[in-house]
Coordinates of C-alpha atoms in Angstrom, one line a residue:
M1 CA 11.4 13.7 -12.5
V2 CA 14.3 15.8 -13.7
S3 CA 15.9 18.0 -11.3
V4 CA 19.4 19.9 -10.7
C5 CA 22.3 17.8 -9.1
F6 CA 23.0 20.0 -5.9
A7 CA 26.5 19.6 -6.2
C8 CA 27.5 20.2 -10.0
H9 CA 24.2 22.2 -10.7
E10 CA 23.6 20.1 -14.0
P11 CA 20.2 18.5 -14.7
V12 CA 19.7 15.3 -13.5
L13 CA 17.3 12.4 -13.0
P14 CA 17.3 11.0 -9.5
P15 CA 18.9 9.0 -7.7
V16 CA 22.6 9.6 -9.1
C17 CA 23.6 12.6 -10.8
V18 CA 25.7 10.8 -14.1
G19 CA 27.7 13.7 -14.3
C20 CA 29.5 13.8 -10.7
G21 CA 28.0 10.6 -9.2
A22 CA 26.5 12.6 -6.1
L23 CA 23.3 10.9 -4.5
Q24 CA 20.5 13.1 -5.0
P25 CA 17.6 13.8 -2.5
P26 CA 14.5 11.6 -2.8
P27 CA 11.4 13.4 -3.4
A28 CA 9.7 15.3 -0.9
Q29 CA 6.2 13.0 -1.5
V30 CA 6.9 9.6 -2.4
D31 CA 4.8 7.9 -5.0
P32 CA 5.6 4.0 -4.7
F33 CA 4.7 3.3 -8.0
V34 CA 7.1 6.3 -9.1
L35 CA 9.7 5.8 -7.1
F36 CA 9.8 2.0 -8.7
G37 CA 9.0 2.6 -12.2
L38 CA 5.8 0.4 -12.1
E39 CA 2.6 0.6 -13.2
R40 CA -0.2 2.3 -11.5
R41 CA -2.3 -1.1 -10.9
Y42 CA -3.3 -3.1 -8.1
H43 CA -2.5 -6.8 -9.7
L44 CA 1.3 -6.6 -9.7
D45 CA 3.6 -9.4 -9.8
G46 CA 5.4 -9.5 -6.7
A47 CA 8.9 -10.6 -8.3
A48 CA 8.4 -7.2 -10.5
V49 CA 8.3 -5.1 -6.7
D50 CA 11.3 -7.2 -5.2
G51 CA 13.3 -6.5 -8.1
A52 CA 12.9 -2.8 -8.4
W53 CA 13.6 -2.4 -5.0
R54 CA 16.7 -4.3 -5.5
S55 CA 17.4 -2.4 -8.4
L56 CA 16.6 1.2 -6.7
A57 CA 18.6 -0.2 -3.6
R58 CA 21.8 -1.1 -5.3
K59 CA 22.0 2.6 -6.4
T60 CA 21.4 3.9 -3.2
H61 CA 22.0 2.0 -0.3
P62 CA 24.4 3.6 2.8
D63 CA 26.9 1.6 2.7
R64 CA 28.1 3.1 -1.1
F65 CA 28.3 6.2 0.3
V66 CA 30.1 5.6 3.8
A67 CA 33.4 7.6 2.3
R68 CA 30.9 10.7 1.1
S69 CA 30.2 13.6 2.5
A70 CA 27.5 13.8 5.7
V71 CA 24.7 15.1 2.9
E72 CA 25.1 11.9 0.7
R73 CA 24.9 9.6 4.0
R74 CA 22.0 11.4 5.2
M75 CA 20.2 11.1 1.8
A76 CA 21.5 7.4 1.3
L77 CA 19.2 6.8 4.3
L78 CA 16.4 8.8 3.2
W79 CA 16.4 6.8 0.2
T80 CA 16.3 3.5 2.2
A81 CA 13.5 4.8 4.0
A82 CA 11.3 5.8 1.0
S83 CA 12.2 2.3 -0.9
N84 CA 11.8 0.2 2.4
E85 CA 8.2 2.0 2.6
A86 CA 7.4 1.9 -1.3
R87 CA 8.3 -1.9 -1.3
R88 CA 6.2 -2.5 1.8
V89 CA 2.9 -0.8 0.2
L90 CA 3.2 -2.4 -2.8
S91 CA 3.9 -5.9 -1.6
D92 CA 0.8 -6.1 0.9
D93 CA -2.6 -6.3 -1.3
R94 CA -4.9 -4.0 1.1
L95 CA -1.9 -1.0 1.8
R96 CA -1.7 -1.2 -2.1
A97 CA -5.6 -1.3 -2.6
R98 CA -5.8 1.7 0.0
Y99 CA -3.2 3.5 -1.8
L100 CA -4.5 3.3 -5.2
A101 CA -7.8 4.1 -4.1
T102 CA -6.9 7.3 -1.6
G103 CA -3.5 8.3 -2.1
Q104 CA -2.7 7.1 1.4
A105 CA -1.8 3.3 2.3
A106 CA -2.7 4.2 6.4
P107 CA -6.4 4.8 6.7
R108 CA -6.5 8.2 8.3
E109 CA -6.6 8.1 11.9
R110 CA -10.2 10.4 11.6
G111 CA -12.9 11.1 9.8
G112 CA -12.0 8.1 7.8
P113 CA -14.9 5.5 6.1
T114 CA -17.5 4.9 8.9
L115 CA -18.9 1.7 8.4
D116 CA -22.3 1.0 7.1
P117 CA -25.1 0.8 9.2
A118 CA -26.7 -2.1 7.7
F119 CA -23.3 -3.7 7.5
L120 CA -23.4 -3.4 11.3
A121 CA -26.9 -4.3 12.1
E122 CA -26.1 -7.7 9.9
I123 CA -23.3 -8.3 12.2
F124 CA -25.6 -7.7 15.3
D125 CA -27.8 -10.2 13.8
W126 CA -24.8 -12.6 13.5
R127 CA -24.1 -12.4 16.8
E128 CA -27.9 -13.4 18.0
R129 CA -27.8 -16.2 15.7
D130 CA -24.7 -17.3 17.1
E131 CA -26.0 -17.5 20.6
E132 CA -28.8 -20.2 19.1
E133 CA -26.4 -22.0 16.8
P134 CA -22.6 -21.7 18.5
G135 CA -20.0 -21.3 15.9
V136 CA -22.0 -19.9 12.5
I137 CA -20.9 -16.5 13.1
T138 CA -17.6 -17.8 12.0
H139 CA -18.7 -19.5 9.1
L140 CA -21.0 -16.1 8.4
A141 CA -18.1 -14.0 8.7
A142 CA -15.1 -15.9 6.7
A143 CA -18.1 -15.8 4.2
A144 CA -18.7 -12.4 3.9
R145 CA -14.8 -12.0 4.1
A146 CA -14.4 -14.2 1.1
A147 CA -16.8 -12.0 -0.6
L148 CA -15.2 -8.6 -0.1
I149 CA -11.7 -10.1 -1.1
A150 CA -13.5 -11.3 -4.3
D151 CA -15.3 -7.9 -4.6
I152 CA -12.2 -5.8 -4.1
D153 CA -10.5 -7.9 -6.8
D154 CA -12.9 -7.3 -9.0
T155 CA -13.1 -3.6 -8.2
F156 CA -9.6 -3.1 -9.3
T157 CA -10.0 -5.5 -12.1
R158 CA -12.6 -3.5 -13.8
W159 CA -10.4 -0.5 -13.1
E160 CA -7.6 -1.4 -14.2
A161 CA -9.7 -2.6 -17.5
G162 CA -10.9 1.4 -17.5
E163 CA -14.2 0.8 -16.4
G164 CA -16.1 1.9 -13.2
S165 CA -14.4 3.8 -9.6
L166 CA -12.5 3.2 -6.5
E167 CA -15.0 4.9 -4.4
V168 CA -16.1 1.5 -2.6
V169 CA -12.3 0.4 -2.1
D170 CA -11.9 2.1 1.1
D171 CA -15.3 1.2 2.9
R172 CA -14.6 -2.6 1.6
L173 CA -11.0 -2.4 3.4
S174 CA -12.7 -1.3 6.9
R175 CA -15.7 -3.5 6.7
L176 CA -12.4 -6.5 6.1
K177 CA -10.8 -5.2 8.6
Y178 CA -13.7 -5.6 11.1
L179 CA -14.2 -8.8 9.7
D180 CA -10.7 -9.9 10.4
G181 CA -10.9 -8.8 13.8
L182 CA -14.3 -10.8 14.9
L183 CA -12.6 -14.0 13.1
G184 CA -9.6 -13.0 15.0
H185 CA -7.1 -13.6 12.4
A186 CA -4.3 -11.5 10.8
P187 CA -5.0 -9.9 7.5
D188 CA -3.8 -11.9 4.3

């Protein structure tokens, strides 16, 4: 992503111009993988994400630009926000999965995936069964949750090997969120 330095007008690779040392603006659309120079994959090493974040922070942290122009100070804040968001997305399995599958870390507020009626009917059956056998819904939901996590992992393993697609990921994440709510605990 070669651009032109806003200060000296020389070709530059952001974030900092090698020629004049001016902090360049962050990209308008931040792809966390590109920002950190990491391979586009689900199975990432957390230490690699943290290392890439630290490396970028060393170059763009606002404290480095306190004595610079207001423009550079503002850009340092924008870089910090972009790198913190990228780290948040790449450090969270679900956000990273959704980002890879849809290009967005958060689900759409409207028009997102609808849960499969068969899945909802199964939940309804679990609730009825739980009335006869109190506590069974917890076991059924926990088993379904574990199976979904394994399915998501398998989907990405196949995709990273060049097989299959990520079409089912958004649906699986929606089901997982529903089951987490049913079980009353925060996501992994």
